[in-house]
Every structure is written in structure tokens, then in C-alpha cells.
């Protein structure tokens, strides 16, 4: 089987999948020894925006060719660096609100200098081909991981877009003008599956039925949380909005929120439909919390209190019953069995360990 890990975008809410991955890695270590790391068990790891940063932490090699970060370290990374990536306006008054509004209209809310310095310092000149999951790319797509991380997290109105170039052995160059991947694929699960078809199944297309393809994939998709339905924008209010309100409203960015949530939800809807229709729904596990409220539903309110709240939300999500998107309503609903996300991740860890042993034997 081809094993896939996909991590959504969501700014500081990357803490939530970080907690989930820390738990999963602990279960892998119980089964396979203390040196077990997430990157050892997934053939493809995909991440958008903040999920891209997590992906790099899990798959970038250190000097000993081991993952640069253990999954349990992701949370502390966010707690330490988020306030510096997203420095908070100390003036919670009319002047502060007007400053934020002016900034949202005239330029990015944050200059991105700290994030660029951080990723350059950690990743240096490591490229995609050097990751532990070994991306199969031609030289012109073999970008520096630091450039990829800066680009995929360059959310419009929050952080500046990023330009870089790659060069192959013949001197040919390719230019990249990039903004946050969340604009097109905030949930990158479908992109990861497409890559599987390109790399693994393309030569078998005529001999394997569509159902067999899905049965040969084991997919774990992690959301970063979404606002509770009742907390989302009322049409009564939004019907009166102009351009400025859609770009910035009481500290939120409605237009980006709509794009991000819609992108993530539609990908989950399509992937769920695929796996359920082909009778292998248990090969696809999506863990998401769509009940966030207040500051916890934002991407950049990096106060100590809010970051700690996100840590607690991640821990609480582990204890919640397993949910699956309802194909009629689009909402997450408990699937009926008395099974928590912790329990299903423990079972998922067993499948990953078994699959790795099969691959090693072959």
C-alpha cells in the first residue's frame, strides 16, 4: 500500500495537527522502538501553508540523516516562534483597529522577516530531493525547502508573496512567483493522491481498476480546525459588505476564511465520496474539529493564552469520537461506533508498522 499524510493550512492552528502527530508518533514508538519517526512510515507527506512547515519539520534531515524534529517537538516550536512570526498589536483600541485596517488595505499585516530568517537558518540549502521521503522531481522543480516553506505560508494580506528561481545542470532556470497554497489547496489531500497516480500507478493504469487503486492507499488527513458553523459569517451582515469588509472585518479576513474553509471542506467531501463509494472508507481517516470559536478560529492571534488554548483543543480532539463528513450536509458527524480519535490513531499506527515491515521484507 501507499501511505499518505496530509496536513492542512491554518496559521497558528498548526498546533492542532502537531498534537495529533505527537500522539501518533508515540504509538509508533511503542510498537517499533524509540527511534521511530513519522517520516519512516509515510511514502508521501503533503502540507499546505502551516502544514507545509510541519511537513518540512518532519521530513527535513539533520546531520545524521534523521528527521530534524520529532513530532512531539512541533508544539513547542509553535509556542516559541508564533509570537515572533505574528507579533501582536498591543493597542486593543480604536487606533489599533484602524492601524490594522490600514495595513490590510495597503500591504501585508506582517513583514515576514522573522519567518524567512527562521526557515533559512533551520533548512539552509536543503532541497526537496534531500527530504527523507525523497521527492521524485526534475532539477528545475528541486527547490530549496526554505523557499517552499516561505512560499506556501505567504497568505495574502498576512505575509508577502515570495519569488525564487531554480537552476538545472545545463544552466536552465525556472522562476516561481508564489503565494500561500491555501488559496488553491488548503487541504492538500487530493494533491497528494494525484502525486501517487503520477509516481506509482501510472504504468499500471490499464491493469488495475479504480477500486483497487483506492484499496492500495492508506490516507491520514489532518485539519487545523475551523470555526463553528454558528460562528461563521451571517449572510444578513455579509450582504451589506463591500471590498474593505470582505478583506478585513473586526480583526478577521472573511474572504480568505471562505476560500480556506471551502477548499478544505470540498477536498474532504470529494475524497470521502471516493473512498466510501468504492467500499474502502476505512482506508481514509480525516481528523478535524469544526467547532472552534473566538480567537481559536483565527490564524494569527498568537497570544500566550490563545496558543495554550489551541494546545488544549488538540488534546481534547484526541478524546473526541471519530467523525466523518456527512455527504448530504457537509458537516462532521460521529460515525456511530464508540471509538475515539486516540483509539483509531492507535489502530492506524499498527497498520503503518505492518506496512513498513512488508515493504522492508520486499
mmCIF file of C-alpha atoms in Angstrom:
data_model
loop_
_atom_site.group_PDB
_atom_site.id
_atom_site.type_symbol
_atom_site.label_atom_id
_atom_site.label_comp_id
_atom_site.label_asym_id
_atom_site.label_seq_id
_atom_site.Cartn_x
_atom_site.Cartn_y
_atom_site.Cartn_z
ATOM 1 C CA UNK A 1 0.000 0.000 0.000
ATOM 2 C CA UNK A 2 0.986 3.622 -0.476
ATOM 3 C CA UNK A 3 0.785 5.548 2.802
ATOM 4 C CA UNK A 4 -0.113 9.246 2.741
ATOM 5 C CA UNK A 5 -0.062 12.018 5.354
ATOM 6 C CA UNK A 6 -1.744 15.338 4.528
ATOM 7 C CA UNK A 7 -1.765 18.451 6.746
ATOM 8 C CA UNK A 8 -3.999 21.486 6.162
ATOM 9 C CA UNK A 9 -3.079 25.158 6.313
ATOM 10 C CA UNK A 10 -4.241 27.348 9.177
ATOM 11 C CA UNK A 11 -1.514 29.557 10.666
ATOM 12 C CA UNK A 12 -1.070 29.138 14.416
ATOM 13 C CA UNK A 13 -3.716 26.402 14.328
ATOM 14 C CA UNK A 14 -0.922 24.125 13.099
ATOM 15 C CA UNK A 15 -0.621 23.357 16.812
ATOM 16 C CA UNK A 16 -3.687 21.098 16.494
ATOM 17 C CA UNK A 17 -2.242 18.615 13.943
ATOM 18 C CA UNK A 18 1.055 18.894 15.838
ATOM 19 C CA UNK A 19 -0.637 17.441 18.916
ATOM 20 C CA UNK A 20 -2.232 14.677 16.802
ATOM 21 C CA UNK A 21 1.107 13.786 15.196
ATOM 22 C CA UNK A 22 2.849 13.725 18.569
ATOM 23 C CA UNK A 23 0.355 11.133 19.771
ATOM 24 C CA UNK A 24 0.657 9.058 16.578
ATOM 25 C CA UNK A 25 4.449 9.051 16.778
ATOM 26 C CA UNK A 26 4.321 7.937 20.418
ATOM 27 C CA UNK A 27 2.205 4.945 19.346
ATOM 28 C CA UNK A 28 4.649 4.120 16.546
ATOM 29 C CA UNK A 29 7.453 4.188 19.119
ATOM 30 C CA UNK A 30 5.563 1.828 21.424
ATOM 31 C CA UNK A 31 5.261 -0.645 18.551
ATOM 32 C CA UNK A 32 8.570 -0.132 16.738
ATOM 33 C CA UNK A 33 11.065 1.322 19.202
ATOM 34 C CA UNK A 34 12.031 4.792 20.483
ATOM 35 C CA UNK A 35 13.731 5.842 17.246
ATOM 36 C CA UNK A 36 10.518 5.609 15.207
ATOM 37 C CA UNK A 37 9.632 8.851 13.416
ATOM 38 C CA UNK A 38 6.615 9.866 11.312
ATOM 39 C CA UNK A 39 8.711 10.145 8.129
ATOM 40 C CA UNK A 40 9.654 6.456 8.352
ATOM 41 C CA UNK A 41 6.052 5.333 7.828
ATOM 42 C CA UNK A 42 4.633 7.566 5.096
ATOM 43 C CA UNK A 43 5.530 7.353 1.424
ATOM 44 C CA UNK A 44 4.141 10.813 0.724
ATOM 45 C CA UNK A 45 3.790 13.719 3.151
ATOM 46 C CA UNK A 46 1.915 16.788 1.909
ATOM 47 C CA UNK A 47 1.316 20.082 3.661
ATOM 48 C CA UNK A 48 -0.108 23.480 2.779
ATOM 49 C CA UNK A 49 0.876 26.747 4.456
ATOM 50 C CA UNK A 50 1.424 25.977 8.150
ATOM 51 C CA UNK A 51 1.018 22.316 7.204
ATOM 52 C CA UNK A 52 3.943 22.803 4.830
ATOM 53 C CA UNK A 53 6.079 23.997 7.728
ATOM 54 C CA UNK A 54 5.106 20.915 9.734
ATOM 55 C CA UNK A 55 5.884 18.712 6.729
ATOM 56 C CA UNK A 56 9.365 20.223 6.477
ATOM 57 C CA UNK A 57 9.998 19.686 10.194
ATOM 58 C CA UNK A 58 9.016 16.018 9.884
ATOM 59 C CA UNK A 59 10.933 15.209 6.694
ATOM 60 C CA UNK A 60 13.978 17.517 6.552
ATOM 61 C CA UNK A 61 17.126 15.590 7.528
ATOM 62 C CA UNK A 62 19.577 16.641 10.207
ATOM 63 C CA UNK A 63 23.337 15.979 10.027
ATOM 64 C CA UNK A 64 22.754 12.329 10.932
ATOM 65 C CA UNK A 65 20.097 11.959 8.227
ATOM 66 C CA UNK A 66 17.350 11.726 10.844
ATOM 67 C CA UNK A 67 14.221 13.915 10.912
ATOM 68 C CA UNK A 68 15.109 17.413 12.096
ATOM 69 C CA UNK A 69 12.164 17.412 14.516
ATOM 70 C CA UNK A 70 10.354 14.712 16.430
ATOM 71 C CA UNK A 71 6.586 15.156 16.240
ATOM 72 C CA UNK A 72 6.417 15.886 19.972
ATOM 73 C CA UNK A 73 8.604 18.980 19.405
ATOM 74 C CA UNK A 74 6.203 20.633 16.947
ATOM 75 C CA UNK A 75 4.032 22.166 19.666
ATOM 76 C CA UNK A 76 6.963 23.859 21.396
ATOM 77 C CA UNK A 77 8.146 25.158 18.012
ATOM 78 C CA UNK A 78 4.796 26.939 17.572
ATOM 79 C CA UNK A 79 4.722 28.219 21.144
ATOM 80 C CA UNK A 80 8.206 29.686 20.778
ATOM 81 C CA UNK A 81 8.083 31.144 17.277
ATOM 82 C CA UNK A 82 4.428 32.074 16.564
ATOM 83 C CA UNK A 83 4.526 35.308 18.635
ATOM 84 C CA UNK A 84 7.569 36.426 16.613
ATOM 85 C CA UNK A 85 6.077 35.491 13.241
ATOM 86 C CA UNK A 86 2.784 37.162 14.170
ATOM 87 C CA UNK A 87 3.680 39.972 16.621
ATOM 88 C CA UNK A 88 0.531 41.249 18.276
ATOM 89 C CA UNK A 89 -0.679 44.843 18.229
ATOM 90 C CA UNK A 90 -0.632 45.939 21.843
ATOM 91 C CA UNK A 91 -3.204 48.666 21.270
ATOM 92 C CA UNK A 92 -6.586 46.928 21.500
ATOM 93 C CA UNK A 93 -8.469 50.167 20.870
ATOM 94 C CA UNK A 94 -9.802 52.289 18.026
ATOM 95 C CA UNK A 95 -6.313 53.395 16.964
ATOM 96 C CA UNK A 96 -5.098 49.801 16.888
ATOM 97 C CA UNK A 97 -8.121 48.700 14.861
ATOM 98 C CA UNK A 98 -7.605 51.499 12.344
ATOM 99 C CA UNK A 99 -3.912 50.625 12.069
ATOM 100 C CA UNK A 100 -4.808 47.012 11.299
ATOM 101 C CA UNK A 101 -7.413 48.090 8.744
ATOM 102 C CA UNK A 102 -4.976 50.430 7.014
ATOM 103 C CA UNK A 103 -2.329 47.724 6.966
ATOM 104 C CA UNK A 104 -4.732 45.164 5.500
ATOM 105 C CA UNK A 105 -5.593 47.550 2.658
ATOM 106 C CA UNK A 106 -2.113 48.921 1.945
ATOM 107 C CA UNK A 107 0.124 45.889 2.457
ATOM 108 C CA UNK A 108 0.750 42.618 4.324
ATOM 109 C CA UNK A 109 -0.120 42.661 8.005
ATOM 110 C CA UNK A 110 3.278 41.119 8.862
ATOM 111 C CA UNK A 111 6.599 41.690 7.092
ATOM 112 C CA UNK A 112 7.625 38.015 7.162
ATOM 113 C CA UNK A 113 11.263 38.787 8.023
ATOM 114 C CA UNK A 114 11.347 36.568 11.093
ATOM 115 C CA UNK A 115 9.812 33.603 9.235
ATOM 116 C CA UNK A 116 12.318 33.958 6.380
ATOM 117 C CA UNK A 117 15.249 34.168 8.785
ATOM 118 C CA UNK A 118 13.954 31.200 10.775
ATOM 119 C CA UNK A 119 13.462 28.891 7.788
ATOM 120 C CA UNK A 120 16.762 29.905 6.174
ATOM 121 C CA UNK A 121 18.585 29.242 9.436
ATOM 122 C CA UNK A 122 16.986 25.836 10.009
ATOM 123 C CA UNK A 123 16.894 24.498 6.461
ATOM 124 C CA UNK A 124 19.802 26.245 4.752
ATOM 125 C CA UNK A 125 20.244 24.891 1.217
ATOM 126 C CA UNK A 126 18.416 21.606 1.735
ATOM 127 C CA UNK A 127 16.224 20.816 -1.277
ATOM 128 C CA UNK A 128 13.080 18.779 -1.849
ATOM 129 C CA UNK A 129 15.089 15.828 -3.174
ATOM 130 C CA UNK A 130 17.006 15.657 0.087
ATOM 131 C CA UNK A 131 13.917 15.096 2.233
ATOM 132 C CA UNK A 132 13.578 11.744 3.951
ATOM 133 C CA UNK A 133 10.527 10.937 1.845
ATOM 134 C CA UNK A 134 12.669 11.516 -1.281
ATOM 135 C CA UNK A 135 10.614 13.660 -3.631
ATOM 136 C CA UNK A 136 10.886 12.476 -7.241
ATOM 137 C CA UNK A 137 11.409 15.699 -9.196
ATOM 138 C CA UNK A 138 13.392 17.049 -12.091
ATOM 139 C CA UNK A 139 16.098 19.573 -11.228
ATOM 140 C CA UNK A 140 14.010 22.617 -12.152
ATOM 141 C CA UNK A 141 11.428 21.650 -9.536
ATOM 142 C CA UNK A 142 14.010 20.744 -6.908
ATOM 143 C CA UNK A 143 13.586 23.951 -4.912
ATOM 144 C CA UNK A 144 15.151 24.829 -1.580
ATOM 145 C CA UNK A 145 12.922 23.730 1.274
ATOM 146 C CA UNK A 146 13.254 27.195 2.815
ATOM 147 C CA UNK A 147 11.842 28.790 -0.358
ATOM 148 C CA UNK A 148 8.996 26.269 -0.417
ATOM 149 C CA UNK A 149 8.120 26.948 3.234
ATOM 150 C CA UNK A 150 8.166 30.720 2.814
ATOM 151 C CA UNK A 151 6.055 30.494 -0.337
ATOM 152 C CA UNK A 152 3.408 28.093 0.902
ATOM 153 C CA UNK A 153 2.855 30.191 4.040
ATOM 154 C CA UNK A 154 2.669 33.554 2.227
ATOM 155 C CA UNK A 155 -1.022 34.111 2.956
ATOM 156 C CA UNK A 156 -2.400 37.157 1.090
ATOM 157 C CA UNK A 157 -2.867 40.191 3.369
ATOM 158 C CA UNK A 158 -0.884 38.426 6.140
ATOM 159 C CA UNK A 159 2.563 37.752 4.670
ATOM 160 C CA UNK A 160 4.325 38.930 1.478
ATOM 161 C CA UNK A 161 4.434 36.779 -1.654
ATOM 162 C CA UNK A 162 7.747 35.080 -2.409
ATOM 163 C CA UNK A 163 9.899 34.921 -5.554
ATOM 164 C CA UNK A 164 12.712 32.475 -6.209
ATOM 165 C CA UNK A 165 14.427 30.653 -9.066
ATOM 166 C CA UNK A 166 15.793 27.158 -9.623
ATOM 167 C CA UNK A 167 18.538 26.066 -11.995
ATOM 168 C CA UNK A 168 19.438 22.706 -13.533
ATOM 169 C CA UNK A 169 22.836 21.289 -14.529
ATOM 170 C CA UNK A 170 22.505 22.746 -18.036
ATOM 171 C CA UNK A 171 22.002 26.271 -16.716
ATOM 172 C CA UNK A 172 18.294 26.431 -17.459
ATOM 173 C CA UNK A 173 16.275 28.423 -14.921
ATOM 174 C CA UNK A 174 12.684 28.356 -13.768
ATOM 175 C CA UNK A 175 11.028 31.275 -11.989
ATOM 176 C CA UNK A 176 8.455 30.926 -9.206
ATOM 177 C CA UNK A 177 6.132 33.755 -8.138
ATOM 178 C CA UNK A 178 4.178 32.230 -5.275
ATOM 179 C CA UNK A 179 1.572 32.982 -2.629
ATOM 180 C CA UNK A 180 0.057 30.799 0.061
ATOM 181 C CA UNK A 181 -1.001 27.374 -1.204
ATOM 182 C CA UNK A 182 -4.172 27.683 0.853
ATOM 183 C CA UNK A 183 -5.676 29.862 -1.873
ATOM 184 C CA UNK A 184 -5.957 26.787 -4.118
ATOM 185 C CA UNK A 185 -5.479 23.728 -1.909
ATOM 186 C CA UNK A 186 -5.731 24.468 1.795
ATOM 187 C CA UNK A 187 -6.336 20.751 2.249
ATOM 188 C CA UNK A 188 -3.658 19.086 0.072
ATOM 189 C CA UNK A 189 -5.000 15.517 0.303
ATOM 190 C CA UNK A 190 -6.162 15.437 -3.317
ATOM 191 C CA UNK A 191 -2.814 16.827 -4.476
ATOM 192 C CA UNK A 192 -1.036 14.040 -2.608
ATOM 193 C CA UNK A 193 -3.283 11.389 -4.160
ATOM 194 C CA UNK A 194 -2.659 12.868 -7.608
ATOM 195 C CA UNK A 195 1.077 12.588 -6.983
ATOM 196 C CA UNK A 196 0.631 8.905 -6.138
ATOM 197 C CA UNK A 197 -1.005 8.307 -9.505
ATOM 198 C CA UNK A 198 1.819 10.141 -11.273
ATOM 199 C CA UNK A 199 4.635 8.365 -9.452
ATOM 200 C CA UNK A 200 3.333 4.920 -8.521
ATOM 201 C CA UNK A 201 0.315 3.877 -10.554
ATOM 202 C CA UNK A 202 0.800 5.457 -13.980
ATOM 203 C CA UNK A 203 2.340 2.336 -15.505
ATOM 204 C CA UNK A 204 -0.397 0.133 -14.061
ATOM 205 C CA UNK A 205 -3.356 2.237 -15.123
ATOM 206 C CA UNK A 206 -4.704 -0.189 -17.715
ATOM 207 C CA UNK A 207 -4.409 -3.255 -15.485
ATOM 208 C CA UNK A 208 -5.849 -2.016 -12.180
ATOM 209 C CA UNK A 209 -9.434 -0.976 -11.598
ATOM 210 C CA UNK A 210 -10.271 2.298 -9.836
ATOM 211 C CA UNK A 211 -11.455 0.373 -6.777
ATOM 212 C CA UNK A 212 -8.093 -1.364 -6.491
ATOM 213 C CA UNK A 213 -6.260 1.968 -6.561
ATOM 214 C CA UNK A 214 -8.143 3.218 -3.514
ATOM 215 C CA UNK A 215 -7.668 -0.064 -1.662
ATOM 216 C CA UNK A 216 -3.918 0.333 -2.142
ATOM 217 C CA UNK A 217 -3.849 3.730 -0.401
ATOM 218 C CA UNK A 218 -3.835 4.423 3.331
ATOM 219 C CA UNK A 219 -4.508 8.120 3.890
ATOM 220 C CA UNK A 220 -4.366 10.223 7.059
ATOM 221 C CA UNK A 221 -5.625 13.797 6.580
ATOM 222 C CA UNK A 222 -5.279 16.285 9.454
ATOM 223 C CA UNK A 223 -7.233 19.537 9.638
ATOM 224 C CA UNK A 224 -6.179 22.577 11.650
ATOM 225 C CA UNK A 225 -9.675 23.292 12.933
ATOM 226 C CA UNK A 226 -12.442 25.508 11.577
ATOM 227 C CA UNK A 227 -14.936 27.959 13.011
ATOM 228 C CA UNK A 228 -18.157 26.603 14.432
ATOM 229 C CA UNK A 229 -20.990 26.905 11.892
ATOM 230 C CA UNK A 230 -22.854 29.370 14.064
ATOM 231 C CA UNK A 231 -19.707 31.494 14.309
ATOM 232 C CA UNK A 232 -19.258 31.905 10.570
ATOM 233 C CA UNK A 233 -20.312 34.985 8.696
ATOM 234 C CA UNK A 234 -24.019 35.732 8.640
ATOM 235 C CA UNK A 235 -25.460 36.450 5.208
ATOM 236 C CA UNK A 236 -27.557 39.173 6.812
ATOM 237 C CA UNK A 237 -24.359 41.010 7.682
ATOM 238 C CA UNK A 238 -22.215 39.954 4.713
ATOM 239 C CA UNK A 239 -24.845 41.035 2.176
ATOM 240 C CA UNK A 240 -24.040 44.647 3.101
ATOM 241 C CA UNK A 241 -20.268 44.320 2.829
ATOM 242 C CA UNK A 242 -18.032 45.984 0.273
ATOM 243 C CA UNK A 243 -14.424 45.207 -0.668
ATOM 244 C CA UNK A 244 -12.920 46.520 2.574
ATOM 245 C CA UNK A 245 -15.210 44.424 4.788
ATOM 246 C CA UNK A 246 -14.503 41.261 2.830
ATOM 247 C CA UNK A 247 -10.779 41.881 3.236
ATOM 248 C CA UNK A 248 -10.919 42.885 6.892
ATOM 249 C CA UNK A 249 -13.713 42.770 9.454
ATOM 250 C CA UNK A 250 -13.105 43.133 13.203
ATOM 251 C CA UNK A 251 -9.668 41.523 13.002
ATOM 252 C CA UNK A 252 -10.790 38.706 10.682
ATOM 253 C CA UNK A 253 -10.243 38.250 6.933
ATOM 254 C CA UNK A 254 -13.584 36.894 5.675
ATOM 255 C CA UNK A 255 -12.553 36.400 2.052
ATOM 256 C CA UNK A 256 -9.527 34.292 2.961
ATOM 257 C CA UNK A 257 -11.510 32.371 5.560
ATOM 258 C CA UNK A 258 -14.146 31.496 2.972
ATOM 259 C CA UNK A 259 -11.527 30.344 0.451
ATOM 260 C CA UNK A 260 -9.627 28.294 3.010
ATOM 261 C CA UNK A 261 -12.639 26.624 4.611
ATOM 262 C CA UNK A 262 -14.323 25.918 1.279
ATOM 263 C CA UNK A 263 -11.152 24.454 -0.206
ATOM 264 C CA UNK A 264 -10.549 22.150 2.774
ATOM 265 C CA UNK A 265 -14.165 21.036 3.032
ATOM 266 C CA UNK A 266 -14.590 20.321 -0.676
ATOM 267 C CA UNK A 267 -11.429 18.223 -0.842
ATOM 268 C CA UNK A 268 -12.555 16.195 2.163
ATOM 269 C CA UNK A 269 -16.006 15.820 0.603
ATOM 270 C CA UNK A 270 -14.578 14.518 -2.682
ATOM 271 C CA UNK A 271 -12.047 12.171 -1.075
ATOM 272 C CA UNK A 272 -14.671 10.834 1.347
ATOM 273 C CA UNK A 273 -17.033 10.237 -1.561
ATOM 274 C CA UNK A 274 -14.323 8.351 -3.447
ATOM 275 C CA UNK A 275 -13.380 6.028 -0.592
ATOM 276 C CA UNK A 276 -16.959 5.462 0.587
ATOM 277 C CA UNK A 277 -18.275 4.783 -2.911
ATOM 278 C CA UNK A 278 -15.526 2.246 -3.608
ATOM 279 C CA UNK A 279 -16.108 0.373 -0.363
ATOM 280 C CA UNK A 280 -12.822 1.204 1.369
ATOM 281 C CA UNK A 281 -13.816 4.105 3.623
ATOM 282 C CA UNK A 282 -11.602 2.837 6.449
ATOM 283 C CA UNK A 283 -8.532 3.482 4.276
ATOM 284 C CA UNK A 284 -9.154 7.215 4.677
ATOM 285 C CA UNK A 285 -9.034 8.921 8.073
ATOM 286 C CA UNK A 286 -9.755 12.636 8.387
ATOM 287 C CA UNK A 287 -9.390 14.269 11.808
ATOM 288 C CA UNK A 288 -10.846 17.762 12.041
ATOM 289 C CA UNK A 289 -12.528 19.995 14.635
ATOM 290 C CA UNK A 290 -15.139 22.308 13.116
ATOM 291 C CA UNK A 291 -16.313 23.775 16.433
ATOM 292 C CA UNK A 292 -13.681 26.471 17.051
ATOM 293 C CA UNK A 293 -14.842 29.807 18.442
ATOM 294 C CA UNK A 294 -13.349 33.240 19.071
ATOM 295 C CA UNK A 295 -9.577 33.723 18.863
ATOM 296 C CA UNK A 296 -9.010 29.968 18.494
ATOM 297 C CA UNK A 297 -10.530 30.074 14.998
ATOM 298 C CA UNK A 298 -8.064 32.740 13.764
ATOM 299 C CA UNK A 299 -4.744 32.124 12.014
ATOM 300 C CA UNK A 300 -2.607 34.790 13.686
ATOM 301 C CA UNK A 301 -3.721 35.783 17.202
ATOM 302 C CA UNK A 302 -0.521 34.438 18.729
ATOM 303 C CA UNK A 303 -1.102 35.466 22.329
ATOM 304 C CA UNK A 304 0.138 33.127 25.056
ATOM 305 C CA UNK A 305 -3.452 32.471 26.117
ATOM 306 C CA UNK A 306 -4.673 31.600 22.639
ATOM 307 C CA UNK A 307 -1.705 29.370 21.837
ATOM 308 C CA UNK A 308 -2.246 27.433 25.054
ATOM 309 C CA UNK A 309 -5.937 27.141 24.215
ATOM 310 C CA UNK A 310 -5.028 25.569 20.867
ATOM 311 C CA UNK A 311 -2.846 23.043 22.685
ATOM 312 C CA UNK A 312 -5.833 22.092 24.826
ATOM 313 C CA UNK A 313 -8.100 21.891 21.749
ATOM 314 C CA UNK A 314 -5.660 19.435 20.167
ATOM 315 C CA UNK A 315 -5.631 17.275 23.302
ATOM 316 C CA UNK A 316 -9.427 17.401 23.539
ATOM 317 C CA UNK A 317 -9.721 16.393 19.873
ATOM 318 C CA UNK A 318 -7.834 13.178 20.623
ATOM 319 C CA UNK A 319 -10.512 12.269 23.166
ATOM 320 C CA UNK A 320 -13.438 13.034 20.862
ATOM 321 C CA UNK A 321 -15.322 10.304 18.950
ATOM 322 C CA UNK A 322 -14.207 9.613 15.385
ATOM 323 C CA UNK A 323 -16.196 11.717 12.918
ATOM 324 C CA UNK A 324 -16.744 11.598 9.173
ATOM 325 C CA UNK A 325 -18.184 14.173 6.818
ATOM 326 C CA UNK A 326 -21.889 13.679 6.106
ATOM 327 C CA UNK A 327 -22.166 13.634 2.311
ATOM 328 C CA UNK A 328 -25.636 15.219 2.490
ATOM 329 C CA UNK A 329 -24.962 18.081 4.916
ATOM 330 C CA UNK A 330 -21.187 18.555 4.637
ATOM 331 C CA UNK A 331 -20.857 18.564 8.428
ATOM 332 C CA UNK A 332 -18.727 16.269 10.565
ATOM 333 C CA UNK A 333 -20.735 13.687 12.455
ATOM 334 C CA UNK A 334 -19.808 10.857 14.796
ATOM 335 C CA UNK A 335 -19.761 7.646 12.821
ATOM 336 C CA UNK A 336 -21.738 5.601 15.344
ATOM 337 C CA UNK A 337 -19.058 3.397 16.880
ATOM 338 C CA UNK A 338 -17.807 4.275 20.345
ATOM 339 C CA UNK A 339 -14.276 4.934 19.139
ATOM 340 C CA UNK A 340 -12.142 7.995 19.896
ATOM 341 C CA UNK A 341 -9.535 9.610 17.663
ATOM 342 C CA UNK A 342 -6.898 8.285 20.073
ATOM 343 C CA UNK A 343 -8.132 4.738 19.573
ATOM 344 C CA UNK A 344 -8.341 4.945 15.807
ATOM 345 C CA UNK A 345 -4.860 6.516 15.617
ATOM 346 C CA UNK A 346 -3.515 3.636 17.730
ATOM 347 C CA UNK A 347 -5.008 1.210 15.202
ATOM 348 C CA UNK A 348 -3.658 3.343 12.333
ATOM 349 C CA UNK A 349 -0.182 3.122 13.894
ATOM 350 C CA UNK A 350 -0.405 -0.688 13.814
ATOM 351 C CA UNK A 351 -1.308 -0.597 10.130
ATOM 352 C CA UNK A 352 1.630 1.706 9.394
ATOM 353 C CA UNK A 353 4.083 -0.522 11.253
ATOM 354 C CA UNK A 354 2.781 -3.629 9.480
ATOM 355 C CA UNK A 355 3.007 -1.908 6.109
ATOM 356 C CA UNK A 356 6.578 -0.770 6.742
ATOM 357 C CA UNK A 357 7.621 -4.315 7.631
ATOM 358 C CA UNK A 358 6.043 -5.595 4.416
ATOM 359 C CA UNK A 359 7.958 -3.004 2.390
ATOM 360 C CA UNK A 360 11.234 -3.875 4.154
ATOM 361 C CA UNK A 361 10.679 -7.593 3.509
ATOM 362 C CA UNK A 362 10.193 -6.881 -0.193
#
